[in-house]
């Protein structure tokens, strides 16, 4: 991971494969290995981003957001506070199917 011009709060856990320049990651975020984050993004406090998530350039992710495996966030997207994006079309369903990729 390049740390050139990237700001990561000291309480954040970031093992992402790539974090683009100009990106800011705030307090208590957990961003797992296998995540790619584009340039000039802003990721607010208490966010969880699971392996396999791809985030484009100039994305704003507000506080408390969860992004689960299979989610792709394209360029110039704004995600409001406490939003949860999952790859499961039928959460808590008794029928188990293959996970579905989510594209924002």
mmCIF file of C-alpha atoms in Angstrom:
data_model
loop_
_atom_site.group_PDB
_atom_site.id
_atom_site.type_symbol
_atom_site.label_atom_id
_atom_site.label_comp_id
_atom_site.label_asym_id
_atom_site.label_seq_id
_atom_site.Cartn_x
_atom_site.Cartn_y
_atom_site.Cartn_z
ATOM 1 C CA UNK A 1 0.000 0.000 0.000
ATOM 2 C CA UNK A 2 1.342 3.401 -0.942
ATOM 3 C CA UNK A 3 1.207 5.909 1.896
ATOM 4 C CA UNK A 4 2.306 8.899 -0.177
ATOM 5 C CA UNK A 5 -0.202 11.707 0.559
ATOM 6 C CA UNK A 6 -2.574 9.220 2.234
ATOM 7 C CA UNK A 7 -3.868 10.145 5.710
ATOM 8 C CA UNK A 8 -4.756 7.244 8.018
ATOM 9 C CA UNK A 9 -5.885 7.926 11.590
ATOM 10 C CA UNK A 10 -3.750 6.157 14.199
ATOM 11 C CA UNK A 11 -6.740 4.111 15.467
ATOM 12 C CA UNK A 12 -7.707 2.794 12.017
ATOM 13 C CA UNK A 13 -6.811 -0.760 10.986
ATOM 14 C CA UNK A 14 -5.940 -0.681 7.287
ATOM 15 C CA UNK A 15 -4.465 -3.680 5.450
ATOM 16 C CA UNK A 16 -5.956 -2.775 2.044
ATOM 17 C CA UNK A 17 -4.034 -3.805 -1.056
ATOM 18 C CA UNK A 18 -4.191 -0.290 -2.493
ATOM 19 C CA UNK A 19 -5.106 3.158 -1.167
ATOM 20 C CA UNK A 20 -4.962 5.944 -3.758
ATOM 21 C CA UNK A 21 -3.210 9.260 -3.226
ATOM 22 C CA UNK A 22 -5.105 12.006 -1.444
ATOM 23 C CA UNK A 23 -7.353 9.541 0.387
ATOM 24 C CA UNK A 24 -8.230 10.144 4.057
ATOM 25 C CA UNK A 25 -9.247 7.335 6.424
ATOM 26 C CA UNK A 26 -10.571 8.395 9.819
ATOM 27 C CA UNK A 27 -10.762 6.900 13.331
ATOM 28 C CA UNK A 28 -11.706 3.300 14.115
ATOM 29 C CA UNK A 29 -12.058 2.133 10.515
ATOM 30 C CA UNK A 30 -11.359 -1.513 9.714
ATOM 31 C CA UNK A 31 -10.351 -1.984 6.087
ATOM 32 C CA UNK A 32 -9.283 -5.527 5.259
ATOM 33 C CA UNK A 33 -6.696 -6.978 2.892
ATOM 34 C CA UNK A 34 -7.982 -7.428 -0.645
ATOM 35 C CA UNK A 35 -9.647 -3.990 -0.717
ATOM 36 C CA UNK A 36 -8.729 -1.393 -3.340
ATOM 37 C CA UNK A 37 -9.462 2.285 -2.722
ATOM 38 C CA UNK A 38 -9.067 4.955 -5.381
ATOM 39 C CA UNK A 39 -7.618 8.458 -5.168
ATOM 40 C CA UNK A 40 -9.073 11.422 -3.262
ATOM 41 C CA UNK A 41 -11.547 9.387 -1.189
ATOM 42 C CA UNK A 42 -12.795 10.260 2.286
ATOM 43 C CA UNK A 43 -13.748 7.376 4.602
ATOM 44 C CA UNK A 44 -15.381 8.496 7.854
ATOM 45 C CA UNK A 45 -15.082 7.128 11.391
ATOM 46 C CA UNK A 46 -16.154 3.576 12.318
ATOM 47 C CA UNK A 47 -16.421 2.174 8.779
ATOM 48 C CA UNK A 48 -15.956 -1.529 8.004
ATOM 49 C CA UNK A 49 -14.824 -2.570 4.527
ATOM 50 C CA UNK A 50 -14.468 -6.306 3.884
ATOM 51 C CA UNK A 51 -11.976 -8.018 1.582
ATOM 52 C CA UNK A 52 -12.891 -7.951 -2.093
ATOM 53 C CA UNK A 53 -14.509 -4.494 -2.052
ATOM 54 C CA UNK A 54 -13.439 -2.065 -4.785
ATOM 55 C CA UNK A 55 -13.834 1.686 -4.303
ATOM 56 C CA UNK A 56 -13.327 4.158 -7.156
ATOM 57 C CA UNK A 57 -11.904 7.687 -7.136
ATOM 58 C CA UNK A 58 -13.408 10.699 -5.307
ATOM 59 C CA UNK A 59 -15.757 8.576 -3.190
ATOM 60 C CA UNK A 60 -17.120 9.889 0.121
ATOM 61 C CA UNK A 61 -18.115 7.272 2.684
ATOM 62 C CA UNK A 62 -19.654 8.784 5.817
ATOM 63 C CA UNK A 63 -19.397 7.451 9.388
ATOM 64 C CA UNK A 64 -20.449 3.923 10.300
ATOM 65 C CA UNK A 65 -20.805 2.497 6.788
ATOM 66 C CA UNK A 66 -20.318 -1.248 6.157
ATOM 67 C CA UNK A 67 -19.304 -2.562 2.735
ATOM 68 C CA UNK A 68 -19.234 -6.363 2.404
ATOM 69 C CA UNK A 69 -17.381 -8.636 -0.032
ATOM 70 C CA UNK A 70 -18.520 -8.297 -3.629
ATOM 71 C CA UNK A 71 -19.455 -4.609 -3.479
ATOM 72 C CA UNK A 72 -18.010 -2.256 -6.103
ATOM 73 C CA UNK A 73 -18.357 1.501 -5.580
ATOM 74 C CA UNK A 74 -17.704 3.445 -8.784
ATOM 75 C CA UNK A 75 -16.150 6.931 -9.109
ATOM 76 C CA UNK A 76 -17.790 10.041 -7.583
ATOM 77 C CA UNK A 77 -20.214 8.204 -5.263
ATOM 78 C CA UNK A 78 -21.485 9.591 -1.931
ATOM 79 C CA UNK A 79 -22.584 7.055 0.722
ATOM 80 C CA UNK A 80 -24.479 8.517 3.686
ATOM 81 C CA UNK A 81 -23.983 7.650 7.370
ATOM 82 C CA UNK A 82 -24.723 4.150 8.702
ATOM 83 C CA UNK A 83 -25.483 2.646 5.266
ATOM 84 C CA UNK A 84 -24.869 -1.083 4.829
ATOM 85 C CA UNK A 85 -24.222 -2.645 1.426
ATOM 86 C CA UNK A 86 -24.132 -6.416 1.303
ATOM 87 C CA UNK A 87 -23.830 -9.058 -1.386
ATOM 88 C CA UNK A 88 -26.878 -10.938 -0.073
ATOM 89 C CA UNK A 89 -30.154 -10.200 -1.872
ATOM 90 C CA UNK A 90 -32.204 -11.964 0.792
ATOM 91 C CA UNK A 91 -30.623 -11.359 4.194
ATOM 92 C CA UNK A 92 -31.861 -13.708 6.927
ATOM 93 C CA UNK A 93 -33.655 -15.849 4.332
ATOM 94 C CA UNK A 94 -33.969 -19.581 4.909
ATOM 95 C CA UNK A 95 -33.152 -20.133 1.222
ATOM 96 C CA UNK A 96 -29.422 -20.093 0.549
ATOM 97 C CA UNK A 97 -28.309 -18.933 -2.882
ATOM 98 C CA UNK A 98 -25.068 -17.735 -4.413
ATOM 99 C CA UNK A 99 -24.048 -14.209 -3.296
ATOM 100 C CA UNK A 100 -24.728 -11.459 -5.811
ATOM 101 C CA UNK A 101 -22.181 -8.726 -6.598
ATOM 102 C CA UNK A 102 -23.390 -5.206 -5.875
ATOM 103 C CA UNK A 103 -22.399 -2.302 -8.114
ATOM 104 C CA UNK A 104 -22.946 1.280 -6.959
#
